[in-house]
């Protein structure tokens, strides 16, 4: 018998007897409160001992609930009282404070020096210039649209990444879109389709079409060209993005828990309300590289010539090169490629997929950038980086490794007021952002929060252009991968581009690639995505590829 079981029987016998005696001979408020306590303890303990399915309750009746109570807000205790400013994940206190300050137009400087270990392995840094300059105004936006695009789009260097209505509340979607309208940047709809909340304030949209085909499907779940054309031809829709995979759960379909599926969401997505909404892992219109490119051309025509691209998290490099082979063989090119990083966030994903699958954003962007150079197509295709972006350095490092623009999701949520409680998949978001609870959702003031989204965007870009100017560069186009320095285990800085050989223009297409690039290219096929991953990557192999 455990100590708590002994305590229970003591309370159930002597405790109740004492309380009853006090009520009989010395009645008063204290005696009655004691009796209520002992009786309540006895009833709860009896349930724990004889009926509970939990071993902790059976062994430690009543007091086991203290453990459950503390566990329920363990994250908050860790976040507010234990973690340092630089150790919390996915966004530490320093990063979150920076977002909050910039969103509120508050002072965002720090005093007394850095809290980071500047000599830590893999620490990223920059070398400044003794000739700082101003960034040219004309370099602050990027034109999207290739040879077949009739309606090109000029985009900001920083934009709102994919977050669906359904994952986020209606007020959160409205605040994001109004912020995009005020700040002159775009808002990616996420795969949940275009809702009235996306359209209400007139902010630019990138319509994402995932494997569920939400918003452009029949009731049977097949692609509906007419439904797509009706939505895509709206003037507010500036670009279309086909989602192949997502960084937080590559190789896994999207999940919207049934607790968050309202009648409105079901109407928009054409889905039932009695079960989780699970999108297939494979996009039904893009089963092969050639099918993907054919679908891109079809969507471009149906949308009246708007830019069309695709989003993916890079896994096996040879499988991306299979798309490259299909581009060369068909002559069809996407207008952009969004590279999502394995460090990206989501509302709901299996732990193993979130923790173990995919390339991180910087690696993925650098690979895609080099692959397009090797294919001779870098001038035809824009690259969007989508991963963890909280600061101007995060933005700059992605652009330096090869991106043209950057999408941010979770930091835009932080600008709305997210506190990183990590309850996105429960429908109980404490800030009303990631929920479909109408009471919670109303807590998001659309006008106020839209200003914070606009402010975060503006102030982050302002810091980015200052950082860029401090490097002596007057345009983001002059950034190079080797400008990002990574600290090695030997204590010396190494260029971030030195891990794998940088390709020259057309090197892959002309058959001149060597080392790992040659192996990946030879194993890729335009008729299938799958490539058996049997290439051994070792430091020796990487050095051979670099020397080749």
Coordinates of C-alpha atoms in Angstrom, one line a residue:
X1 CA 0.0 0.0 0.0
X2 CA 1.4 3.4 -1.0
X3 CA 1.7 6.3 1.4
X4 CA -1.1 8.1 -0.4
X5 CA -3.4 5.0 -0.2
X6 CA -2.7 4.9 3.5
X7 CA -3.5 8.6 3.7
X8 CA -6.8 8.0 1.9
X9 CA -8.0 5.4 4.3
X10 CA -6.9 7.5 7.2
X11 CA -8.9 10.4 5.8
X12 CA -11.9 8.2 5.0
X13 CA -12.1 6.8 8.5
X14 CA -10.5 9.1 11.1
X15 CA -10.9 12.3 9.1
X16 CA -14.6 11.9 8.4
X17 CA -15.2 10.7 12.1
X18 CA -13.4 13.8 13.4
X19 CA -15.3 16.1 11.0
X20 CA -18.7 14.6 12.0
X21 CA -17.8 14.9 15.7
X22 CA -16.9 18.6 15.3
X23 CA -20.1 19.3 13.4
X24 CA -22.1 17.6 16.2
X25 CA -20.4 19.1 19.2
X26 CA -18.8 22.3 17.9
X27 CA -20.8 23.4 14.9
X28 CA -19.5 26.3 12.9
X29 CA -18.3 27.2 9.4
X30 CA -14.9 25.7 9.9
X31 CA -16.4 22.3 11.0
X32 CA -18.7 22.2 8.0
X33 CA -15.9 23.1 5.6
X34 CA -13.8 20.3 7.1
X35 CA -16.6 17.8 6.6
X36 CA -17.1 18.9 3.0
X37 CA -13.4 18.4 2.4
X38 CA -13.1 15.0 4.0
X39 CA -16.3 13.7 2.3
X40 CA -15.2 15.1 -1.1
X41 CA -11.7 13.5 -0.6
X42 CA -13.4 10.2 0.3
X43 CA -15.7 10.2 -2.8
X44 CA -12.9 11.2 -5.2
X45 CA -10.5 8.7 -3.7
X46 CA -13.0 5.9 -3.8
X47 CA -13.5 6.5 -7.5
X48 CA -9.7 6.6 -8.1
X49 CA -9.1 3.4 -6.1
X50 CA -11.9 1.2 -7.5
X51 CA -13.0 2.7 -10.9
X52 CA -10.2 4.8 -12.4
X53 CA -8.4 3.3 -15.4
X54 CA -5.2 5.3 -14.6
X55 CA -2.6 3.5 -12.5
X56 CA -1.4 6.8 -11.0
X57 CA -4.9 7.5 -9.6
X58 CA -5.1 4.0 -8.2
X59 CA -1.8 4.2 -6.5
X60 CA -2.0 7.9 -5.5
X61 CA -5.7 8.7 -5.0
X62 CA -6.8 12.3 -5.2
X63 CA -3.3 13.8 -5.1
X64 CA -2.6 12.4 -8.6
X65 CA -4.7 15.2 -9.9
X66 CA -2.1 17.7 -8.8
X67 CA 0.3 16.1 -11.2
X68 CA -2.3 16.3 -14.1
X69 CA -3.0 20.0 -13.2
X70 CA 0.7 21.0 -13.3
X71 CA 1.2 19.0 -16.5
X72 CA -1.6 20.9 -18.2
X73 CA 0.3 24.2 -18.1
X74 CA 3.9 22.8 -18.1
X75 CA 4.6 24.6 -21.4
X76 CA 3.6 27.9 -19.9
X77 CA 5.8 27.3 -16.8
X78 CA 8.7 26.5 -19.0
X79 CA 8.1 29.5 -21.2
X80 CA 7.6 32.2 -18.6
X81 CA 9.7 31.1 -15.7
X82 CA 12.4 28.6 -16.7
X83 CA 13.7 29.0 -20.3
X84 CA 16.4 31.6 -21.0
X85 CA 15.9 34.2 -23.7
X86 CA 17.8 32.1 -26.3
X87 CA 17.1 28.4 -25.6
X88 CA 13.3 28.0 -26.2
X89 CA 12.0 26.3 -29.4
X90 CA 10.7 26.8 -32.0
X91 CA 10.9 30.6 -31.3
X92 CA 12.9 31.7 -28.3
X93 CA 12.0 34.6 -26.1
X94 CA 14.5 36.9 -27.9
X95 CA 12.9 36.2 -31.3
X96 CA 9.3 36.5 -30.0
X97 CA 10.1 39.7 -28.3
X98 CA 11.6 41.1 -31.5
X99 CA 8.4 40.3 -33.4
X100 CA 6.2 41.8 -30.7
X101 CA 8.2 45.0 -30.5
X102 CA 8.3 45.5 -34.3
X103 CA 4.6 44.7 -34.6
X104 CA 3.8 47.3 -32.0
X105 CA 6.3 49.9 -33.3
X106 CA 8.2 49.7 -30.0
X107 CA 11.9 50.0 -29.4
X108 CA 13.6 46.8 -30.7
X109 CA 17.2 47.4 -29.6
X110 CA 19.1 45.4 -26.9
X111 CA 21.7 46.6 -24.4
X112 CA 24.9 45.3 -23.0
X113 CA 25.9 42.9 -25.8
X114 CA 24.8 39.6 -27.3
X115 CA 23.6 36.7 -25.3
X116 CA 24.6 34.3 -28.2
X117 CA 27.7 32.1 -28.2
X118 CA 29.4 33.6 -31.3
X119 CA 31.8 30.7 -31.5
X120 CA 29.2 27.9 -31.3
X121 CA 29.3 25.2 -34.0
X122 CA 27.2 26.1 -37.0
X123 CA 26.6 29.7 -35.8
X124 CA 25.7 31.9 -38.8
X125 CA 27.1 35.4 -39.2
X126 CA 28.0 38.1 -41.8
X127 CA 31.0 40.2 -42.6
X128 CA 30.3 43.9 -42.7
X129 CA 31.8 46.5 -45.1
X130 CA 33.7 49.7 -44.3
X131 CA 31.7 51.2 -47.1
X132 CA 28.0 51.0 -46.0
X133 CA 25.5 52.3 -48.5
X134 CA 21.8 52.8 -49.2
X135 CA 19.7 50.1 -50.9
X136 CA 18.1 51.1 -54.2
X137 CA 14.4 51.5 -54.1
X138 CA 13.8 49.7 -57.4
X139 CA 15.4 46.5 -55.9
X140 CA 12.9 46.2 -53.1
X141 CA 10.3 44.3 -55.2
X142 CA 10.5 41.2 -57.4
X143 CA 8.7 40.6 -60.7
X144 CA 7.0 37.1 -61.0
X145 CA 6.0 35.8 -64.4
X146 CA 7.8 33.9 -67.1
X147 CA 7.5 33.8 -70.9
X148 CA 4.0 32.3 -70.9
X149 CA 2.7 34.6 -68.1
X150 CA 0.3 37.3 -69.3
X151 CA -0.3 38.9 -65.9
X152 CA 3.0 39.2 -64.0
X153 CA 3.0 40.3 -60.4
X154 CA 5.4 42.6 -58.5
X155 CA 5.9 41.1 -55.0
X156 CA 7.5 42.4 -51.8
X157 CA 10.6 40.7 -50.5
X158 CA 8.6 39.5 -47.4
X159 CA 5.1 38.1 -47.5
X160 CA 2.6 36.0 -45.6
X161 CA 3.0 32.3 -45.9
X162 CA 0.3 29.6 -46.3
X163 CA -2.2 29.4 -43.4
X164 CA -5.7 28.2 -44.2
X165 CA -9.0 29.4 -43.0
X166 CA -10.0 26.5 -40.8
X167 CA -6.6 26.3 -39.3
X168 CA -6.9 30.0 -38.4
X169 CA -10.0 31.9 -37.3
X170 CA -12.0 34.2 -39.6
X171 CA -10.8 37.3 -37.7
X172 CA -7.2 36.1 -37.9
X173 CA -7.5 35.7 -41.7
X174 CA -9.1 39.1 -42.1
X175 CA -6.4 40.8 -40.0
X176 CA -3.6 39.1 -42.0
X177 CA -5.2 40.1 -45.3
X178 CA -6.0 43.7 -44.2
X179 CA -2.4 43.9 -43.0
X180 CA -1.2 42.7 -46.4
X181 CA -3.4 45.3 -48.1
X182 CA -2.0 48.1 -45.9
X183 CA 1.6 47.0 -46.3
X184 CA 1.6 46.2 -50.0
X185 CA 2.5 42.5 -49.8
X186 CA 0.7 39.3 -50.6
X187 CA -1.2 36.8 -48.4
X188 CA -1.0 33.1 -49.2
X189 CA -4.4 31.4 -48.6
X190 CA -3.1 28.0 -47.6
X191 CA -4.6 24.9 -49.0
X192 CA -8.0 25.5 -47.4
X193 CA -9.3 27.5 -50.3
X194 CA -10.4 31.1 -50.8
X195 CA -13.0 32.2 -48.2
X196 CA -15.0 35.4 -47.9
X197 CA -12.6 36.4 -45.1
X198 CA -9.7 36.4 -47.6
X199 CA -11.7 38.6 -50.0
X200 CA -13.3 41.1 -47.6
X201 CA -10.4 43.6 -47.4
X202 CA -8.9 43.3 -50.8
X203 CA -5.3 42.3 -50.0
X204 CA -3.3 40.5 -52.7
X205 CA -3.7 36.7 -52.6
X206 CA -1.6 33.7 -53.7
X207 CA -4.1 30.9 -54.0
X208 CA -2.6 27.6 -52.8
X209 CA -4.1 24.4 -54.3
X210 CA -3.2 21.4 -52.2
X211 CA -3.9 17.7 -52.8
X212 CA -7.4 18.1 -51.5
X213 CA -8.2 20.6 -54.4
X214 CA -10.3 22.7 -52.0
X215 CA -12.2 25.4 -53.8
X216 CA -11.8 23.8 -57.2
X217 CA -13.1 20.3 -56.9
X218 CA -16.3 18.4 -57.5
X219 CA -18.2 16.8 -54.7
X220 CA -16.4 13.6 -55.6
X221 CA -13.0 15.2 -55.0
X222 CA -11.9 15.6 -58.6
X223 CA -10.5 18.7 -60.2
X224 CA -13.2 21.1 -61.6
X225 CA -11.7 23.5 -64.2
X226 CA -14.7 25.7 -64.2
X227 CA -14.7 26.2 -60.5
X228 CA -10.9 26.9 -60.6
X229 CA -11.3 29.5 -63.3
X230 CA -14.1 31.3 -61.4
X231 CA -11.9 31.7 -58.4
X232 CA -8.5 32.3 -60.2
X233 CA -9.8 35.0 -62.4
X234 CA -10.7 37.2 -59.5
X235 CA -8.5 40.3 -59.6
X236 CA -7.4 39.9 -56.0
X237 CA -5.8 36.5 -56.8
X238 CA -2.3 37.4 -58.1
X239 CA -0.6 34.0 -58.3
X240 CA -1.5 30.3 -58.0
X241 CA 0.7 27.9 -56.0
X242 CA 0.4 24.0 -56.3
X243 CA 1.3 22.4 -53.0
X244 CA 3.3 19.2 -53.4
X245 CA 4.6 18.9 -49.8
X246 CA 4.9 20.9 -46.7
X247 CA 8.1 21.3 -44.6
X248 CA 6.5 20.5 -41.2
X249 CA 5.2 17.2 -42.5
X250 CA 6.7 16.3 -46.0
X251 CA 5.3 13.1 -47.4
X252 CA 2.1 13.5 -45.3
X253 CA -1.2 15.0 -46.2
X254 CA -2.7 18.0 -44.4
X255 CA -4.9 17.5 -41.4
X256 CA -7.8 19.7 -40.1
X257 CA -9.2 18.1 -36.9
X258 CA -13.0 17.7 -37.0
X259 CA -13.3 19.9 -33.9
X260 CA -12.3 22.8 -36.2
X261 CA -14.6 22.0 -39.1
X262 CA -17.6 24.3 -39.1
X263 CA -20.4 24.4 -41.5
X264 CA -18.8 27.4 -43.3
X265 CA -15.5 25.5 -43.7
X266 CA -17.3 22.4 -45.0
X267 CA -19.1 24.6 -47.6
X268 CA -15.8 26.2 -48.7
X269 CA -13.9 22.9 -48.9
X270 CA -16.8 20.7 -49.9
X271 CA -16.1 18.2 -47.1
X272 CA -18.1 16.5 -44.4
X273 CA -18.1 17.7 -40.8
X274 CA -18.2 14.3 -39.0
X275 CA -14.5 13.4 -39.4
X276 CA -11.0 14.9 -39.6
X277 CA -10.2 16.5 -43.0
X278 CA -7.2 14.6 -44.2
X279 CA -5.7 15.6 -47.6
X280 CA -3.9 12.8 -49.5
X281 CA -0.1 12.7 -49.4
X282 CA 0.1 12.7 -53.2
X283 CA -1.4 15.5 -55.3
X284 CA -3.9 13.8 -57.6
X285 CA -3.1 16.1 -60.6
X286 CA 0.7 15.8 -60.2
X287 CA 1.6 12.1 -59.9
X288 CA 4.6 12.5 -62.1
X289 CA 7.0 15.4 -63.0
X290 CA 5.5 15.7 -66.5
X291 CA 1.9 15.7 -65.0
X292 CA 2.9 18.5 -62.6
X293 CA 4.2 20.7 -65.5
X294 CA 1.1 19.9 -67.6
X295 CA -1.1 21.0 -64.6
X296 CA 0.9 24.2 -64.3
X297 CA 0.3 25.0 -68.0
X298 CA -3.4 24.2 -67.6
X299 CA -3.8 26.4 -64.5
X300 CA -2.0 29.3 -66.2
X301 CA -4.4 29.1 -69.1
X302 CA -7.5 28.8 -66.9
X303 CA -6.4 31.8 -64.8
X304 CA -5.9 34.1 -67.8
X305 CA -2.1 34.0 -67.7
X306 CA -1.3 34.5 -64.0
X307 CA 2.0 33.2 -62.5
X308 CA 1.7 29.6 -61.5
X309 CA 4.3 27.7 -59.4
X310 CA 4.6 24.9 -56.9
X311 CA 5.6 24.4 -53.3
X312 CA 7.6 21.5 -51.8
X313 CA 10.0 20.6 -49.1
X314 CA 13.2 19.1 -50.6
X315 CA 13.9 15.5 -49.8
X316 CA 15.8 13.2 -52.1
X317 CA 17.6 15.7 -54.4
X318 CA 17.4 13.4 -57.4
X319 CA 13.6 13.6 -57.2
X320 CA 13.7 17.4 -57.7
X321 CA 16.1 17.0 -60.6
X322 CA 13.4 14.7 -62.1
X323 CA 11.2 17.8 -62.3
X324 CA 14.2 19.6 -63.9
X325 CA 14.5 16.9 -66.6
X326 CA 10.8 17.3 -67.3
X327 CA 11.2 21.0 -67.7
X328 CA 13.9 20.6 -70.3
X329 CA 11.9 17.9 -72.1
X330 CA 8.5 19.6 -72.2
X331 CA 9.7 23.3 -72.4
X332 CA 7.2 24.1 -69.6
X333 CA 8.5 26.0 -66.6
X334 CA 6.9 27.1 -63.4
X335 CA 6.9 30.9 -62.8
X336 CA 8.2 30.2 -59.2
X337 CA 9.1 27.4 -56.8
X338 CA 8.4 27.8 -53.1
X339 CA 10.9 25.9 -51.0
X340 CA 9.6 25.0 -47.6
X341 CA 12.0 24.0 -44.8
X342 CA 11.8 21.1 -42.4
X343 CA 11.8 23.6 -39.6
X344 CA 8.5 25.0 -40.8
X345 CA 5.4 25.0 -38.6
X346 CA 1.9 23.6 -38.9
X347 CA -1.3 23.2 -36.8
X348 CA -1.2 19.4 -36.7
X349 CA 1.5 16.9 -37.7
X350 CA 2.9 13.5 -36.6
X351 CA 5.9 14.1 -34.3
X352 CA 8.2 11.9 -36.4
X353 CA 7.5 13.8 -39.6
X354 CA 8.0 17.2 -38.0
X355 CA 11.2 16.2 -36.3
X356 CA 12.9 13.9 -38.9
X357 CA 11.8 14.5 -42.5
X358 CA 13.1 16.9 -45.1
X359 CA 15.8 19.4 -45.7
X360 CA 15.9 22.6 -43.7
X361 CA 15.1 25.8 -45.6
X362 CA 18.6 27.1 -46.2
X363 CA 19.8 23.7 -47.5
X364 CA 16.7 23.3 -49.7
X365 CA 16.9 26.9 -51.1
X366 CA 20.6 26.5 -51.9
X367 CA 20.1 23.2 -53.6
X368 CA 17.2 24.4 -55.8
X369 CA 19.1 27.6 -56.7
X370 CA 22.0 25.6 -57.9
X371 CA 19.9 23.0 -59.7
X372 CA 18.1 25.8 -61.7
X373 CA 21.5 27.3 -62.6
X374 CA 22.7 23.8 -63.7
X375 CA 19.6 23.5 -65.8
X376 CA 20.1 26.9 -67.4
X377 CA 16.7 28.0 -66.1
X378 CA 17.5 30.3 -63.1
X379 CA 16.6 33.4 -65.0
X380 CA 13.2 32.0 -65.8
X381 CA 12.1 30.7 -62.4
X382 CA 11.8 32.7 -59.1
X383 CA 12.5 31.0 -55.8
X384 CA 10.4 31.7 -52.7
X385 CA 11.8 30.6 -49.3
X386 CA 9.3 29.4 -46.7
X387 CA 10.7 28.5 -43.3
X388 CA 11.3 30.0 -39.9
X389 CA 11.8 33.7 -40.4
X390 CA 11.7 36.0 -37.3
X391 CA 14.5 38.6 -38.0
X392 CA 16.1 40.6 -40.8
X393 CA 19.0 38.2 -40.7
X394 CA 16.7 35.2 -41.2
X395 CA 15.4 37.0 -44.3
X396 CA 18.8 38.0 -45.5
X397 CA 20.3 34.5 -45.1
X398 CA 17.5 32.9 -47.2
X399 CA 17.9 35.5 -50.0
X400 CA 21.7 35.0 -49.9
X401 CA 21.4 31.2 -50.3
X402 CA 19.3 31.8 -53.5
X403 CA 15.8 32.9 -52.8
X404 CA 14.2 35.9 -54.4
X405 CA 11.5 36.5 -51.8
X406 CA 10.6 35.0 -48.4
X407 CA 7.3 33.8 -46.9
X408 CA 6.7 33.9 -43.1
X409 CA 3.8 32.3 -41.3
X410 CA 4.3 31.8 -37.5
X411 CA 5.9 35.2 -37.0
X412 CA 2.9 36.8 -38.7
X413 CA 0.8 34.9 -36.2
X414 CA 3.1 36.3 -33.4
X415 CA 2.4 39.7 -34.9
X416 CA -1.3 39.0 -34.5
X417 CA -0.7 38.2 -30.8
X418 CA 0.1 34.4 -30.8
X419 CA 1.9 33.4 -27.6
X420 CA 3.3 30.1 -28.8
X421 CA 1.1 28.1 -26.5
X422 CA 1.2 25.2 -29.1
X423 CA -2.5 24.5 -28.8
X424 CA -3.2 25.0 -32.5
X425 CA -4.5 21.5 -33.0
X426 CA -7.0 21.6 -30.1
X427 CA -9.4 24.4 -31.1
X428 CA -8.6 26.0 -27.7
X429 CA -6.1 28.6 -28.9
X430 CA -5.8 31.1 -26.0
X431 CA -5.5 34.1 -28.3
X432 CA -8.3 33.3 -30.7
X433 CA -6.0 32.9 -33.7
X434 CA -5.7 29.2 -34.4
X435 CA -9.3 28.2 -33.5
X436 CA -12.8 28.0 -34.9
X437 CA -14.4 28.7 -31.5
X438 CA -16.5 31.9 -32.3
X439 CA -16.1 33.2 -28.8
X440 CA -12.3 32.9 -28.9
X441 CA -12.0 34.1 -32.5
X442 CA -13.8 37.4 -31.7
X443 CA -10.9 38.3 -29.4
X444 CA -8.8 39.2 -32.5
X445 CA -9.4 42.8 -33.3
X446 CA -9.1 42.9 -37.1
X447 CA -8.2 46.6 -37.4
X448 CA -5.6 46.7 -34.5
X449 CA -4.0 43.4 -35.5
X450 CA -3.8 44.3 -39.2
X451 CA -1.7 47.3 -38.2
X452 CA 0.6 45.0 -36.2
X453 CA 1.1 42.7 -39.2
X454 CA 1.8 45.7 -41.4
X455 CA 4.2 47.1 -38.8
X456 CA 6.1 43.8 -38.4
X457 CA 6.5 43.6 -42.2
X458 CA 7.7 47.2 -42.6
X459 CA 10.1 47.2 -39.6
X460 CA 11.6 43.8 -40.5
X461 CA 12.2 45.0 -44.1
X462 CA 13.7 48.2 -42.8
X463 CA 16.1 46.3 -40.6
X464 CA 16.9 44.0 -43.6
X465 CA 17.8 46.9 -45.8
X466 CA 20.0 48.4 -43.1
X467 CA 21.7 45.1 -42.7
X468 CA 22.2 44.8 -46.4
X469 CA 23.6 48.3 -46.7
X470 CA 25.9 47.5 -43.8
X471 CA 27.4 44.8 -46.0
X472 CA 28.1 47.4 -48.7
X473 CA 25.4 46.1 -51.0
X474 CA 22.8 48.3 -52.7
X475 CA 20.5 45.5 -53.9
X476 CA 19.4 42.1 -52.5
X477 CA 20.3 40.7 -56.0
X478 CA 24.0 41.1 -55.1
X479 CA 23.8 38.7 -52.2
X480 CA 25.8 35.5 -52.6
X481 CA 25.7 32.2 -50.7
X482 CA 29.4 32.6 -49.7
X483 CA 28.5 35.8 -47.8
X484 CA 26.9 33.7 -45.1
X485 CA 29.6 32.4 -42.7
X486 CA 29.0 29.2 -40.8
X487 CA 31.2 28.5 -37.7
X488 CA 33.0 25.1 -38.0
X489 CA 33.8 22.7 -35.1
X490 CA 37.4 23.9 -35.6
X491 CA 36.4 27.4 -34.6
X492 CA 36.9 29.0 -38.1
X493 CA 34.2 30.6 -40.3
X494 CA 33.3 28.7 -43.5
X495 CA 31.1 29.9 -46.3
X496 CA 27.7 28.4 -46.2
X497 CA 28.1 27.5 -49.9
X498 CA 31.2 25.3 -49.5
X499 CA 29.4 22.0 -48.6
X500 CA 28.3 21.1 -52.1
X501 CA 29.7 22.3 -55.4
X502 CA 28.2 25.4 -57.0
X503 CA 27.1 24.6 -60.5
X504 CA 27.7 26.8 -63.5
X505 CA 25.1 27.8 -66.0
X506 CA 23.8 24.8 -68.0
X507 CA 26.2 22.3 -66.3
X508 CA 23.5 19.7 -65.6
X509 CA 21.6 20.2 -68.9
X510 CA 24.9 19.8 -70.9
X511 CA 26.0 16.7 -69.0
X512 CA 29.1 18.4 -67.5
X513 CA 28.1 17.8 -63.8
X514 CA 30.4 15.7 -61.6
X515 CA 30.3 14.1 -58.2
X516 CA 27.0 14.0 -56.3
X517 CA 25.3 16.2 -58.9
X518 CA 26.1 13.7 -61.6
X519 CA 24.8 10.8 -59.5
X520 CA 21.6 12.6 -58.7
X521 CA 21.1 13.7 -62.4
X522 CA 21.7 10.2 -63.8
X523 CA 19.2 8.6 -61.4
X524 CA 16.4 11.1 -62.1
X525 CA 13.6 10.4 -64.6
X526 CA 11.0 12.8 -65.9
X527 CA 8.4 10.0 -65.8
X528 CA 8.5 9.4 -62.1
X529 CA 9.2 11.3 -58.9
X530 CA 10.6 8.3 -57.0
X531 CA 14.3 7.7 -57.0
X532 CA 15.8 5.0 -54.8
X533 CA 18.0 6.8 -52.3
X534 CA 21.1 4.6 -52.3
X535 CA 23.8 7.3 -52.8
X536 CA 26.2 7.4 -49.9
X537 CA 26.8 11.0 -48.7
X538 CA 30.1 11.3 -46.8
X539 CA 32.5 14.2 -46.2
X540 CA 34.8 12.5 -48.7
X541 CA 32.1 12.3 -51.3
X542 CA 31.2 15.9 -50.8
X543 CA 34.9 17.0 -51.1
X544 CA 35.2 14.9 -54.3
X545 CA 32.1 16.7 -55.7
X546 CA 33.5 20.0 -54.8
X547 CA 36.8 19.3 -56.5
X548 CA 35.1 17.9 -59.5

